[in-house]
JSON list of C-alpha atoms and ligand atoms in Angstrom, two decimals:
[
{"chain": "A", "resi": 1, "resn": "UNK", "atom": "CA", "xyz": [60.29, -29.99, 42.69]},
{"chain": "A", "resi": 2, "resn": "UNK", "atom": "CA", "xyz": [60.80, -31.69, 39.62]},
{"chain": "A", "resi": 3, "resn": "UNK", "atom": "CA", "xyz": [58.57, -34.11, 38.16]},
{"chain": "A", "resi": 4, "resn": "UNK", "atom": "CA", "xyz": [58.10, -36.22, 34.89]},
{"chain": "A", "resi": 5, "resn": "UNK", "atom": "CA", "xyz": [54.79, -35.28, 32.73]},
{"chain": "A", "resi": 6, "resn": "UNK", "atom": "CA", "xyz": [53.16, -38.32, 30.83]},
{"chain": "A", "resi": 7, "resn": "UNK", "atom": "CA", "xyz": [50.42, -36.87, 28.32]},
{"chain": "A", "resi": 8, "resn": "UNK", "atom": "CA", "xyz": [48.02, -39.91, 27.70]},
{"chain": "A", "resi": 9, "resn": "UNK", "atom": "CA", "xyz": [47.09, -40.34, 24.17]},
{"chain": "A", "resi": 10, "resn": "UNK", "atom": "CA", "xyz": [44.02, -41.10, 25.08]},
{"chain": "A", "resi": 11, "resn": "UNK", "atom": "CA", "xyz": [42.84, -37.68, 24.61]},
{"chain": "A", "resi": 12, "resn": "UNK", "atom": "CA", "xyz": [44.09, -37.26, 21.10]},
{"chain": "A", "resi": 13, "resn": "UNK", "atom": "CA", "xyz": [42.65, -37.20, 17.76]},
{"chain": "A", "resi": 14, "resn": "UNK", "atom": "CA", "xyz": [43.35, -41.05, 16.75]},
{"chain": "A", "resi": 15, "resn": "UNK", "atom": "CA", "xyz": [42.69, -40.43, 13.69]},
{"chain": "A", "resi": 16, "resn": "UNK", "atom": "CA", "xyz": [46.16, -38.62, 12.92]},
{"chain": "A", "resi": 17, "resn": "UNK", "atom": "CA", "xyz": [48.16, -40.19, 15.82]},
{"chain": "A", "resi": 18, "resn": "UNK", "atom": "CA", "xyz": [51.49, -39.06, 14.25]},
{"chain": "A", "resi": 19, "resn": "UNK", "atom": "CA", "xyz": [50.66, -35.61, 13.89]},
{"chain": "A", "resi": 20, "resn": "UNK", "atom": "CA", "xyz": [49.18, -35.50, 17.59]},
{"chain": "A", "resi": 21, "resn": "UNK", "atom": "CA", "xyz": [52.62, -37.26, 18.56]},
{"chain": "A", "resi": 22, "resn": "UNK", "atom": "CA", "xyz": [54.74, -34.49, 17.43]},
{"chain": "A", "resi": 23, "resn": "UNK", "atom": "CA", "xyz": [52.69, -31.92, 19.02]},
{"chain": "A", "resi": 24, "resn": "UNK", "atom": "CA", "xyz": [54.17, -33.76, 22.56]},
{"chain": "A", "resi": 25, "resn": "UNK", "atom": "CA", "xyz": [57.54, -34.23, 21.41]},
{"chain": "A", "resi": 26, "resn": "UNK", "atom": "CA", "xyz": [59.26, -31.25, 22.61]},
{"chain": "A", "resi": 27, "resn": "UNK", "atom": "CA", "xyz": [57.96, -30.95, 26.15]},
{"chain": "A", "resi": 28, "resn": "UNK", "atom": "CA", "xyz": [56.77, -34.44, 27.11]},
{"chain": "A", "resi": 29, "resn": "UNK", "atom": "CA", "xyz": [58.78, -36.73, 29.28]},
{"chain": "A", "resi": 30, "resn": "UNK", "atom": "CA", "xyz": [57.27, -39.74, 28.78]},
{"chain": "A", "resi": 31, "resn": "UNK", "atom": "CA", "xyz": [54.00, -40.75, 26.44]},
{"chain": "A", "resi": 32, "resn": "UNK", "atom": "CA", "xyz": [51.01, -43.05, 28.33]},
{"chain": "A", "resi": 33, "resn": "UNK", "atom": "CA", "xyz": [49.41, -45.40, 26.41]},
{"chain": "A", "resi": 34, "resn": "UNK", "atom": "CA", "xyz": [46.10, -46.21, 27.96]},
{"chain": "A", "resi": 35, "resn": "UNK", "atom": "CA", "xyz": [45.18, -50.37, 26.96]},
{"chain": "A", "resi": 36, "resn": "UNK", "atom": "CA", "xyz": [41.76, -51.33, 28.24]},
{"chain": "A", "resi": 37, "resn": "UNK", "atom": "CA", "xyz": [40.24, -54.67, 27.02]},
{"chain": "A", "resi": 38, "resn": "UNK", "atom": "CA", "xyz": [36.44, -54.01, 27.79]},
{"chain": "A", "resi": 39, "resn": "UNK", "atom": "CA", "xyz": [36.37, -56.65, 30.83]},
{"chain": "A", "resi": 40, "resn": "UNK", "atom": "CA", "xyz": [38.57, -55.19, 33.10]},
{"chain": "A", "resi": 41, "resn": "UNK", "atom": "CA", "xyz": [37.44, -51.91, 32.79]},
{"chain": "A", "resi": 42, "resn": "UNK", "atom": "CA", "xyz": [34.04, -50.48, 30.72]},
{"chain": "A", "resi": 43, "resn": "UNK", "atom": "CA", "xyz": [35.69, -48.90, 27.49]},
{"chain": "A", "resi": 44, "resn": "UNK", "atom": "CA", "xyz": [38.33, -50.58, 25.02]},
{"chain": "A", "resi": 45, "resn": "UNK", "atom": "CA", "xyz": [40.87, -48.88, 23.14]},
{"chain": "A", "resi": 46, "resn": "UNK", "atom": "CA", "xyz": [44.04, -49.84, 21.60]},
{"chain": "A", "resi": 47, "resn": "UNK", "atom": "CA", "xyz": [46.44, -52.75, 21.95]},
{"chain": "A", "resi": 48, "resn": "UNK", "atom": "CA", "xyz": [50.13, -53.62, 20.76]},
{"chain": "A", "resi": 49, "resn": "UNK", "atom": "CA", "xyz": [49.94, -52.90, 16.91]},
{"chain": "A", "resi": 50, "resn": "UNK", "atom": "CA", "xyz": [49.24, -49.64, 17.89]},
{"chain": "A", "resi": 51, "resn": "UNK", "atom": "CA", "xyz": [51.41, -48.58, 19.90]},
{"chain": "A", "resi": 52, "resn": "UNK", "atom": "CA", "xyz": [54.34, -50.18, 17.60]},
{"chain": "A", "resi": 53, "resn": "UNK", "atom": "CA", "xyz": [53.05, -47.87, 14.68]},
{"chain": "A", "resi": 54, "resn": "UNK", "atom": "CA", "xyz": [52.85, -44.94, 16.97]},
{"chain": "A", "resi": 55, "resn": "UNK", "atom": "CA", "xyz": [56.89, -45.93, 18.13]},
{"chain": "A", "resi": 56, "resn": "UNK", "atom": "CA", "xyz": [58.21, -44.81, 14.35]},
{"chain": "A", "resi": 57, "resn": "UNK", "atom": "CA", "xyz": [56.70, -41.51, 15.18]},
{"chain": "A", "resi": 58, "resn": "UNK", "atom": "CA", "xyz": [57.79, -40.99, 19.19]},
{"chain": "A", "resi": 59, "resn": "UNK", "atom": "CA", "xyz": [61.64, -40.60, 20.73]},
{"chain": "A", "resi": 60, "resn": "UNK", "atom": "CA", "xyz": [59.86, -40.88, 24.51]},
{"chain": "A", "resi": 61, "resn": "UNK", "atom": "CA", "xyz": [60.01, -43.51, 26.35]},
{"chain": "A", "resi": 62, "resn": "UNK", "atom": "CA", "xyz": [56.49, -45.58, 26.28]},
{"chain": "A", "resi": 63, "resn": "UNK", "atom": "CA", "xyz": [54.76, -45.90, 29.50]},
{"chain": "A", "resi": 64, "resn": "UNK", "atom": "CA", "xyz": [51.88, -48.43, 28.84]},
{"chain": "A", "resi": 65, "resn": "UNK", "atom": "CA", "xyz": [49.09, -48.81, 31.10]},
{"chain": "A", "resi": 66, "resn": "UNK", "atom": "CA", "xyz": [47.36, -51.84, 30.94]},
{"chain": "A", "resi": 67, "resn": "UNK", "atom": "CA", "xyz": [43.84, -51.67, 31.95]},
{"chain": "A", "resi": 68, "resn": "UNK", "atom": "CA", "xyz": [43.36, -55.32, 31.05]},
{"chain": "A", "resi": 69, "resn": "UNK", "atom": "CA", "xyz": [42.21, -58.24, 33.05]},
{"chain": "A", "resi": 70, "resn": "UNK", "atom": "CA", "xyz": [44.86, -61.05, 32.70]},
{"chain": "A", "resi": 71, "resn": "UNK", "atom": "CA", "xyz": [47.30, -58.82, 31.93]},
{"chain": "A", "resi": 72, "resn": "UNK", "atom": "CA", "xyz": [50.47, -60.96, 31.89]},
{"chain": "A", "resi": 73, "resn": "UNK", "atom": "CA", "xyz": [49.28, -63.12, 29.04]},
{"chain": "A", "resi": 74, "resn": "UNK", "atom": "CA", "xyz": [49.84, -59.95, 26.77]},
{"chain": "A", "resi": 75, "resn": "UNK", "atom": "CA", "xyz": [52.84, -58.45, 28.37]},
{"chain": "A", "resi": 76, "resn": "UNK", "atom": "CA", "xyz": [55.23, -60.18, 25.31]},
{"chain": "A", "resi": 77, "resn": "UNK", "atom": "CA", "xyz": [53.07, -58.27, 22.81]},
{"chain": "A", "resi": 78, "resn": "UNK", "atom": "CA", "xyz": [53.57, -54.90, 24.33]},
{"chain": "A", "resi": 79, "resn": "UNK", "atom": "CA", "xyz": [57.39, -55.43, 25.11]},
{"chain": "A", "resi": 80, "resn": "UNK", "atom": "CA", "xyz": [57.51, -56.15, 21.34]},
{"chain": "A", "resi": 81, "resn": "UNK", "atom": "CA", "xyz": [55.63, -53.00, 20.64]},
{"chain": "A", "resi": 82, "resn": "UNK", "atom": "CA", "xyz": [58.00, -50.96, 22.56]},
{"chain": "A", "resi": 83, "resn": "UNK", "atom": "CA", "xyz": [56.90, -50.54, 25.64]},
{"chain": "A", "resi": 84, "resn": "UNK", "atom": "CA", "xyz": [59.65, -49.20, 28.06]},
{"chain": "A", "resi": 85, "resn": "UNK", "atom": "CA", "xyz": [57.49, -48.95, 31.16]},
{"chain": "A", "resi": 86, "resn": "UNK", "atom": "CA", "xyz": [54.50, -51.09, 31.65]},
{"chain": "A", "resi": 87, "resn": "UNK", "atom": "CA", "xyz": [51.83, -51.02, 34.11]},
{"chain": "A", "resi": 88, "resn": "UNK", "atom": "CA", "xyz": [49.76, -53.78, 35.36]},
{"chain": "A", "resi": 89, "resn": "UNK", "atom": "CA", "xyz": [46.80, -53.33, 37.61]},
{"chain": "A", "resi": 90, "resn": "UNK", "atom": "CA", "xyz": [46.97, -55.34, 41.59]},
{"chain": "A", "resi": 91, "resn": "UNK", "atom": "CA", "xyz": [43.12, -55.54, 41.21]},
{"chain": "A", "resi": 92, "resn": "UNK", "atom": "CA", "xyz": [43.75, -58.08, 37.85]},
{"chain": "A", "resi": 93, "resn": "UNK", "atom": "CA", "xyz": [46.81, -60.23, 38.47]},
{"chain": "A", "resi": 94, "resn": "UNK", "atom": "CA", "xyz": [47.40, -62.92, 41.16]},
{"chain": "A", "resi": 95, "resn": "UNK", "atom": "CA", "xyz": [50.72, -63.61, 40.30]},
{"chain": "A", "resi": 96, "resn": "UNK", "atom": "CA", "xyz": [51.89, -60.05, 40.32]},
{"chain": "A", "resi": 97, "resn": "UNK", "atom": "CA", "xyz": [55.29, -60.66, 40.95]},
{"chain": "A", "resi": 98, "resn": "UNK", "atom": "CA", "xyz": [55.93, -63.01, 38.23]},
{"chain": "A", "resi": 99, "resn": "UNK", "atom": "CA", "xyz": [53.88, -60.75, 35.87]},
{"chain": "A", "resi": 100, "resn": "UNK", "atom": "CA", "xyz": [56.23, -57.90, 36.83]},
{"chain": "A", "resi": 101, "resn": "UNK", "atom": "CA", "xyz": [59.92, -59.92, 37.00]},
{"chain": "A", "resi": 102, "resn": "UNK", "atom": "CA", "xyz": [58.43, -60.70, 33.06]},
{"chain": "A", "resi": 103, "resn": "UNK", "atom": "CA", "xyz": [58.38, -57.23, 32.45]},
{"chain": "A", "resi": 104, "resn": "UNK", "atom": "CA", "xyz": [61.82, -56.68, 34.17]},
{"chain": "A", "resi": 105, "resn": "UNK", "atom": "CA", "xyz": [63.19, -59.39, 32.04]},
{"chain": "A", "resi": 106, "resn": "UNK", "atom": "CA", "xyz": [62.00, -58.33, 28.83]},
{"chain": "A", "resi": 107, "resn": "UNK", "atom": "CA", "xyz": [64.06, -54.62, 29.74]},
{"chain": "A", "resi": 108, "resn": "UNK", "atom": "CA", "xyz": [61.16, -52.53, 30.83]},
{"chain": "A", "resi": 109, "resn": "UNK", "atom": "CA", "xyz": [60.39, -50.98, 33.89]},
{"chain": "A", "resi": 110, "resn": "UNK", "atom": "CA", "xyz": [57.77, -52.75, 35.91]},
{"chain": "A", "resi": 111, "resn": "UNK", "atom": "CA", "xyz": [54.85, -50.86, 38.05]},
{"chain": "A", "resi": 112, "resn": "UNK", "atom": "CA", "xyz": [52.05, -52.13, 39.91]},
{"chain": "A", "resi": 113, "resn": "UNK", "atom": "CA", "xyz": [48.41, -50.06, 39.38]},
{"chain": "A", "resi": 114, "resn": "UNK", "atom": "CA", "xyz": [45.74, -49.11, 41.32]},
{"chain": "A", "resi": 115, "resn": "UNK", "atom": "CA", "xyz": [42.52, -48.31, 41.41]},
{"chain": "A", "resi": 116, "resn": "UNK", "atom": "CA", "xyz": [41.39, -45.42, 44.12]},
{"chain": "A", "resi": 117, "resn": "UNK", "atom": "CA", "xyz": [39.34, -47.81, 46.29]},
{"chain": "A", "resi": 118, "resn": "UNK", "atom": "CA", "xyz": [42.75, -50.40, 46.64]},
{"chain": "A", "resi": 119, "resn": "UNK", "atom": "CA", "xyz": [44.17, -49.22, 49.99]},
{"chain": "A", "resi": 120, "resn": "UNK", "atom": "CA", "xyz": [47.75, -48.53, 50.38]},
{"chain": "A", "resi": 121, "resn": "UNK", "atom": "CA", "xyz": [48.45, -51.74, 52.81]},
{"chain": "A", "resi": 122, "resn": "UNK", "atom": "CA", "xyz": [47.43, -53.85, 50.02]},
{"chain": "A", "resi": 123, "resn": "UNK", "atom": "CA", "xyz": [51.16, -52.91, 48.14]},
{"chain": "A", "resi": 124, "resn": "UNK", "atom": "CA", "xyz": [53.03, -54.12, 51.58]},
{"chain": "A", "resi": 125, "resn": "UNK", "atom": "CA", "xyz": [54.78, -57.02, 49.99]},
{"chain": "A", "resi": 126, "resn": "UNK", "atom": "CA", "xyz": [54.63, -56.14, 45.83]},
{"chain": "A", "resi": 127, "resn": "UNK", "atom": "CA", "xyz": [55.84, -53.06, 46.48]},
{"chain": "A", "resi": 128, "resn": "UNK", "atom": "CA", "xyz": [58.93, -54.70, 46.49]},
{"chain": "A", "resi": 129, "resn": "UNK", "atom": "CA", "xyz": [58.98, -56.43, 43.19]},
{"chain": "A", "resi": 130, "resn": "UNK", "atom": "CA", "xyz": [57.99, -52.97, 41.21]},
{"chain": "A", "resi": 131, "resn": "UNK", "atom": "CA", "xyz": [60.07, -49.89, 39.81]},
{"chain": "A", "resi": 132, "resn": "UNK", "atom": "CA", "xyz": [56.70, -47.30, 40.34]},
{"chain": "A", "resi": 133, "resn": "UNK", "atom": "CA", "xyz": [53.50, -47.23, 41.45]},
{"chain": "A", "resi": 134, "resn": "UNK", "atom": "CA", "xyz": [50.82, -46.38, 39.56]},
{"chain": "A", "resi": 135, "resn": "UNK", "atom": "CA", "xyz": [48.17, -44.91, 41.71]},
{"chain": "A", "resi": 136, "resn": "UNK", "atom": "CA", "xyz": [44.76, -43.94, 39.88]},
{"chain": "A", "resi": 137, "resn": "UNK", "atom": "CA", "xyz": [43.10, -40.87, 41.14]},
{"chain": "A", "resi": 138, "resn": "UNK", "atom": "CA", "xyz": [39.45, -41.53, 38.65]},
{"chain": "A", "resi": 139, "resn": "UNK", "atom": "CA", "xyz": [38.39, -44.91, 38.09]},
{"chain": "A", "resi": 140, "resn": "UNK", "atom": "CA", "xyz": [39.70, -46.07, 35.13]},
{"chain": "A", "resi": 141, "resn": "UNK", "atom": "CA", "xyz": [38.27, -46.59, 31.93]},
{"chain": "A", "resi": 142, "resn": "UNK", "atom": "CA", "xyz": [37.68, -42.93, 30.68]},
{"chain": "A", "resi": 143, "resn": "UNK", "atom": "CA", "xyz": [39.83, -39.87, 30.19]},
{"chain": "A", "resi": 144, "resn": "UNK", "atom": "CA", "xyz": [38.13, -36.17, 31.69]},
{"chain": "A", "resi": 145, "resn": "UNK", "atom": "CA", "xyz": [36.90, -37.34, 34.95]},
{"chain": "A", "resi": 146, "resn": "UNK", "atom": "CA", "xyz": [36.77, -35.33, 38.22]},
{"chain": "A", "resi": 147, "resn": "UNK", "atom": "CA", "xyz": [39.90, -36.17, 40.27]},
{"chain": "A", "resi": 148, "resn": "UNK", "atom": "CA", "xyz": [39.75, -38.16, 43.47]},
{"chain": "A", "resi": 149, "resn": "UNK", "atom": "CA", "xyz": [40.65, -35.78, 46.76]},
{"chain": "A", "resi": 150, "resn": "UNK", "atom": "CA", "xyz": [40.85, -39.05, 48.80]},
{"chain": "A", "resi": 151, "resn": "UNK", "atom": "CA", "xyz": [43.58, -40.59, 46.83]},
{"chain": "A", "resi": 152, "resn": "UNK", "atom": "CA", "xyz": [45.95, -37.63, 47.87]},
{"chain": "A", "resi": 153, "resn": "UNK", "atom": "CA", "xyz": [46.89, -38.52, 51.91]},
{"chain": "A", "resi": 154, "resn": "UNK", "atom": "CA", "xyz": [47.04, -42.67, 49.98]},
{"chain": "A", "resi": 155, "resn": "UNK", "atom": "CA", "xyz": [49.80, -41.09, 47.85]},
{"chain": "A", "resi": 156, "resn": "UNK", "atom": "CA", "xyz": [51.32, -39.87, 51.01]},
{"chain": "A", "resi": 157, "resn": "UNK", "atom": "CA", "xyz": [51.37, -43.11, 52.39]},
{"chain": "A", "resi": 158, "resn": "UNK", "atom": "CA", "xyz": [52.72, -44.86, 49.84]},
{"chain": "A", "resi": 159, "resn": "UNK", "atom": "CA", "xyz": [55.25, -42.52, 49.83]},
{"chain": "A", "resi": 160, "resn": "UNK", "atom": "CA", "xyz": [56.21, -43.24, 53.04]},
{"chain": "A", "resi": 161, "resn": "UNK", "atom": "CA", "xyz": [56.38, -46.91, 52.94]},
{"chain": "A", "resi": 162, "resn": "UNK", "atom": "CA", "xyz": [59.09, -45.92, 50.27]},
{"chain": "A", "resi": 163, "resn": "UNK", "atom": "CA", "xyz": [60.90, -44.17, 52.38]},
{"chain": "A", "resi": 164, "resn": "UNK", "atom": "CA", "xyz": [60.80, -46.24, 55.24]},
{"chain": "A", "resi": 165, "resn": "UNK", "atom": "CA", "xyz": [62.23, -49.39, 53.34]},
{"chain": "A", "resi": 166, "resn": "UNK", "atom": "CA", "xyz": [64.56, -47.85, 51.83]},
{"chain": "A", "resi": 167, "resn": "UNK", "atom": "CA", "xyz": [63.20, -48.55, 48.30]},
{"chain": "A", "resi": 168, "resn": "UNK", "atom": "CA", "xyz": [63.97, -46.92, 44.76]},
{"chain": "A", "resi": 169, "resn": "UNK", "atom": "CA", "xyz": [60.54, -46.84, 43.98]},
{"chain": "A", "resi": 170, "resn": "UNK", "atom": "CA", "xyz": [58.43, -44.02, 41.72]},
{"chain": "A", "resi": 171, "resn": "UNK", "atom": "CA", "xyz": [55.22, -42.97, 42.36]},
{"chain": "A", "resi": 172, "resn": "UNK", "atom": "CA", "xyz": [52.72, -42.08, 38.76]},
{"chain": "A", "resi": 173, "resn": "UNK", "atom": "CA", "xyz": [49.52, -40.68, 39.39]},
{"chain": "A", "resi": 174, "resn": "UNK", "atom": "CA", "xyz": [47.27, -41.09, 36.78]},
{"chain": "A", "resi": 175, "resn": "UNK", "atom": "CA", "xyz": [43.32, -39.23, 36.45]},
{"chain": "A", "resi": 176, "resn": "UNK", "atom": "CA", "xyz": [42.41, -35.61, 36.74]},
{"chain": "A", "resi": 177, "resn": "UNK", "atom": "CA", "xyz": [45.49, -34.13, 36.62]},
{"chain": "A", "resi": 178, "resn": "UNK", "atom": "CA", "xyz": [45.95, -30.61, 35.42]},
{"chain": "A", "resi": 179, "resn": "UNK", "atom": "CA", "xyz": [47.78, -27.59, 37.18]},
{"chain": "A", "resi": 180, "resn": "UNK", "atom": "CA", "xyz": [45.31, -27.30, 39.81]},
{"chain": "A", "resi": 181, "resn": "UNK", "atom": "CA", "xyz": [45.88, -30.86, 41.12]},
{"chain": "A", "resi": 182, "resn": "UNK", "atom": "CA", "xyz": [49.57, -31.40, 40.49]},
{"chain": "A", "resi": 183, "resn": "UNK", "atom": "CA", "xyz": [50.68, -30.03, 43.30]},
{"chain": "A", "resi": 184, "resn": "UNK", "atom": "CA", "xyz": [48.44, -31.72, 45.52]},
{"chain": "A", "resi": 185, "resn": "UNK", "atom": "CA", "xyz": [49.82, -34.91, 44.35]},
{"chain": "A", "resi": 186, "resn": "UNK", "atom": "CA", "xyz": [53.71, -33.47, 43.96]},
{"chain": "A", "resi": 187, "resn": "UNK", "atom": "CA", "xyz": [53.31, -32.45, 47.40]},
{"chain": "A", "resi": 188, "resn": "UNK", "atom": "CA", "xyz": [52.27, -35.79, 48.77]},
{"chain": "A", "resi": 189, "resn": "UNK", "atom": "CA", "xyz": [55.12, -37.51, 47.08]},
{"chain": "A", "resi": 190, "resn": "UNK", "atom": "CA", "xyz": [54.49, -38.12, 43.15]},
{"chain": "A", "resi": 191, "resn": "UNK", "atom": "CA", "xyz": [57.07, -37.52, 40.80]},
{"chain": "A", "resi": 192, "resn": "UNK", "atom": "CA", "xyz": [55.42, -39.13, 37.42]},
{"chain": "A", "resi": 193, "resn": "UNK", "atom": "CA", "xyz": [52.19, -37.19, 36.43]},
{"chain": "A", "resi": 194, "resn": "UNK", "atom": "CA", "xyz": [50.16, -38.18, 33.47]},
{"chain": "A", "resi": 195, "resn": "UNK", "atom": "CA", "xyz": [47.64, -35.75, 31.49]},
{"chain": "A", "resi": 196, "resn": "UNK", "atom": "CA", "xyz": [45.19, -36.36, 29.59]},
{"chain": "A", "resi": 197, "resn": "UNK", "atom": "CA", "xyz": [42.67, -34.05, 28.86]},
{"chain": "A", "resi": 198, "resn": "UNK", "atom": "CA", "xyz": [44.48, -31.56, 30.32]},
{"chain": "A", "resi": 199, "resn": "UNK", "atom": "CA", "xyz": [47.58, -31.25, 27.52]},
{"chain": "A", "resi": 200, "resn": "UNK", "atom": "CA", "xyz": [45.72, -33.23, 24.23]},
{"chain": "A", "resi": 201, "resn": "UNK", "atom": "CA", "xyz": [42.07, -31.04, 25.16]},
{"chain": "A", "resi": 202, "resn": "UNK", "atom": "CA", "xyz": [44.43, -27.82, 24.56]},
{"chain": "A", "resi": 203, "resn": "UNK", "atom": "CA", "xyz": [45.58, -26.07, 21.33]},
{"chain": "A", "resi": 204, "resn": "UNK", "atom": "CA", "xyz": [49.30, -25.75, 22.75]},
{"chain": "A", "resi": 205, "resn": "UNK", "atom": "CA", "xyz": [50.41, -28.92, 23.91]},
{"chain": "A", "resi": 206, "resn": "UNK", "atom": "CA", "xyz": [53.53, -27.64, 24.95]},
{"chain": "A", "resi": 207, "resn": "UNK", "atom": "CA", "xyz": [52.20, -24.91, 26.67]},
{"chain": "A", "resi": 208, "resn": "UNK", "atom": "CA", "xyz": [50.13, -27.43, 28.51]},
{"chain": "A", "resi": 209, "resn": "UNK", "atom": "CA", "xyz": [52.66, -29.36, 29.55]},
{"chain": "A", "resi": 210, "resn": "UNK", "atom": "CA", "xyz": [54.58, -26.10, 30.99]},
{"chain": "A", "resi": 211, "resn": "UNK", "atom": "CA", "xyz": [51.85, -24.90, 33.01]},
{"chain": "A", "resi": 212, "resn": "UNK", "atom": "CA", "xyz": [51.24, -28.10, 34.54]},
{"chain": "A", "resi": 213, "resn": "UNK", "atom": "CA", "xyz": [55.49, -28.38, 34.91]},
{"chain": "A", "resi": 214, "resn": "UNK", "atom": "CA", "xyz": [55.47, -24.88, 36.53]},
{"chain": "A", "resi": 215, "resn": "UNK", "atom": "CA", "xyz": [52.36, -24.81, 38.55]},
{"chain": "A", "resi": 216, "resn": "UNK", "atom": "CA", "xyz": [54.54, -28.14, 40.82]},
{"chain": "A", "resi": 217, "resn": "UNK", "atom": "CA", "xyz": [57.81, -26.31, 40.35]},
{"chain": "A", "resi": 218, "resn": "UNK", "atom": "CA", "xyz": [57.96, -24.06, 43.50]},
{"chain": "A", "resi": 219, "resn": "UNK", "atom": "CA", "xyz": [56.32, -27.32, 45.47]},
{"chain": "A", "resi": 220, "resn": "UNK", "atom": "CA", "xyz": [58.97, -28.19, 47.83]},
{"chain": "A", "resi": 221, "resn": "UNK", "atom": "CA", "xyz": [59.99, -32.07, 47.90]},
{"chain": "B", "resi": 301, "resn": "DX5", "atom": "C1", "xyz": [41.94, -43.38, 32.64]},
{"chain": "B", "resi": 301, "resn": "DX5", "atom": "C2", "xyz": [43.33, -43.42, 32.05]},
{"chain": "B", "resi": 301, "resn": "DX5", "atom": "C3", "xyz": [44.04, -42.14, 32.09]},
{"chain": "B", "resi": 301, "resn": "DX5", "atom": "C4", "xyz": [43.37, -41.04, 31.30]},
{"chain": "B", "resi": 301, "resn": "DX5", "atom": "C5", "xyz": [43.62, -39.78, 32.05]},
{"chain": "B", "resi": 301, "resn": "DX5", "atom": "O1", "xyz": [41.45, -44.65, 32.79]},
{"chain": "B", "resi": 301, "resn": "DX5", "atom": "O2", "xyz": [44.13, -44.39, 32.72]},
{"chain": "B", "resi": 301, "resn": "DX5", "atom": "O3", "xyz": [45.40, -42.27, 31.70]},
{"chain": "B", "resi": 301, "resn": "DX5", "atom": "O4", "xyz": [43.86, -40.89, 30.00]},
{"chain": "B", "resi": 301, "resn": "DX5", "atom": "O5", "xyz": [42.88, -38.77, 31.46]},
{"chain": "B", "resi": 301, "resn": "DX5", "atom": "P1", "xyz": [42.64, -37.37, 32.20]},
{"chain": "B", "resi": 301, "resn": "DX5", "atom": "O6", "xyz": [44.01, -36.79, 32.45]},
{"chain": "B", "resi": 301, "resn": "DX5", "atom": "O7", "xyz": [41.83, -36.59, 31.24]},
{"chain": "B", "resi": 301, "resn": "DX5", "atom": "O8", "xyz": [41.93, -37.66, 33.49]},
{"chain": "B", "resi": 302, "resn": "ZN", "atom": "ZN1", "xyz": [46.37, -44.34, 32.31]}
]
């Protein structure tokens, strides 16, 4: 099957962001952008000024994960950035639907994230006010962790629910990812898969990207 790869710049050298950004270019299908604020998760990184600088030196679309406790308070500053997807954790908003319709307004595609312990049943209702699921498979915070086995029969779950209402809905796993694990999470029903360590921790991005594109290729949908 086919699937969308999202390297995470998390795992590049941000010290020469533009340079790491056309390393990607060729292969990528989307870029993640990994936000974390330091209260919603135990690391901070970047926020909207630098993902606009980054957008002079990226034709992907930007897939923006916000790691950030009151998320929709910020999502304005990341629209303006250029964000064309963004991603707001379940476990940080109570008024997720509004949060995402705000996205949806402001032209980007909305998703709902969450973290491995958040069970499946908990996206009954918001599933229906989102355009993908983002389903962690590490806890977030850090890029190189060990990916999450149990996370593989939620993704299967979730998949279902999709496919028993009927809904246009993606499904992003995010954490671990390389060309072992792809097709574990292909198989159960992903077709967005971001990489960190796994392209930006190897001297041939591209080649990265392929192996992880190839090793879900012969997974039937
Ligand atoms: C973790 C981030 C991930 C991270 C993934 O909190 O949300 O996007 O960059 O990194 P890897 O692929 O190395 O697990
Ligand atoms: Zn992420």
């Amino acid at each position: 099957m086919n699937v969308q790869i999202a390297p995470s710049l998390l795992s590049a050298d941000f010290s020469r962001l533009a340079d790491e950004l056309r390393t990607i270019e060729a292969n990528a299908d989307l870029l993640h952008l990994d936000v974390m604020d330091g209260h919603f998760v135990p690391n901070i990184t970047m926020g909207p000024a630098i993902i606009k600088a980054c957008r002079a030196h990226s034709t992907k679309p930007f897939d923006c994960h916000l790691m950030i406790s009151e998320p929709q308070r910020y999502i304005p500053g990341f629209l303006d950035a250029g964000a064309n997807l963004i991603s707001i954790h379940l476990e940080a908003e109570p008024h997720l639907q509004r949060a995402l319709q705000m996205i949806r307004d402001g032209g980007a595609k909305a998703g709902i994230a969450i973290n491995p312990a958040t069970p499946a049943e908990s996206l009954s209702t918001a599933i229906e006010f989102c355009d993908y699921v983002l389903v962690m498979s590490v806890n977030p915070g850090f890029g190189g962790q060990k990916f999450l086995e149990p996370v593989v029969p939620k993704i299967r779950q979730i998949s279902r629910l999709i496919q028993e209402r009927g809904l246009s809905v993606a499904i992003e796993v995010d954490g671990g990812i390389d060309a072992h694990t792809a097709p574990l999470v292909a198989a159960a029903g992903a077709s967005m898969l971001v990489a960190g360590s796994a392209v930006f921790g190897k001297p041939d991005r591209g080649a990265a990207i392929e192996s992880i594109r190839n090793a879900v290729s012969s997974v039937a949908i």
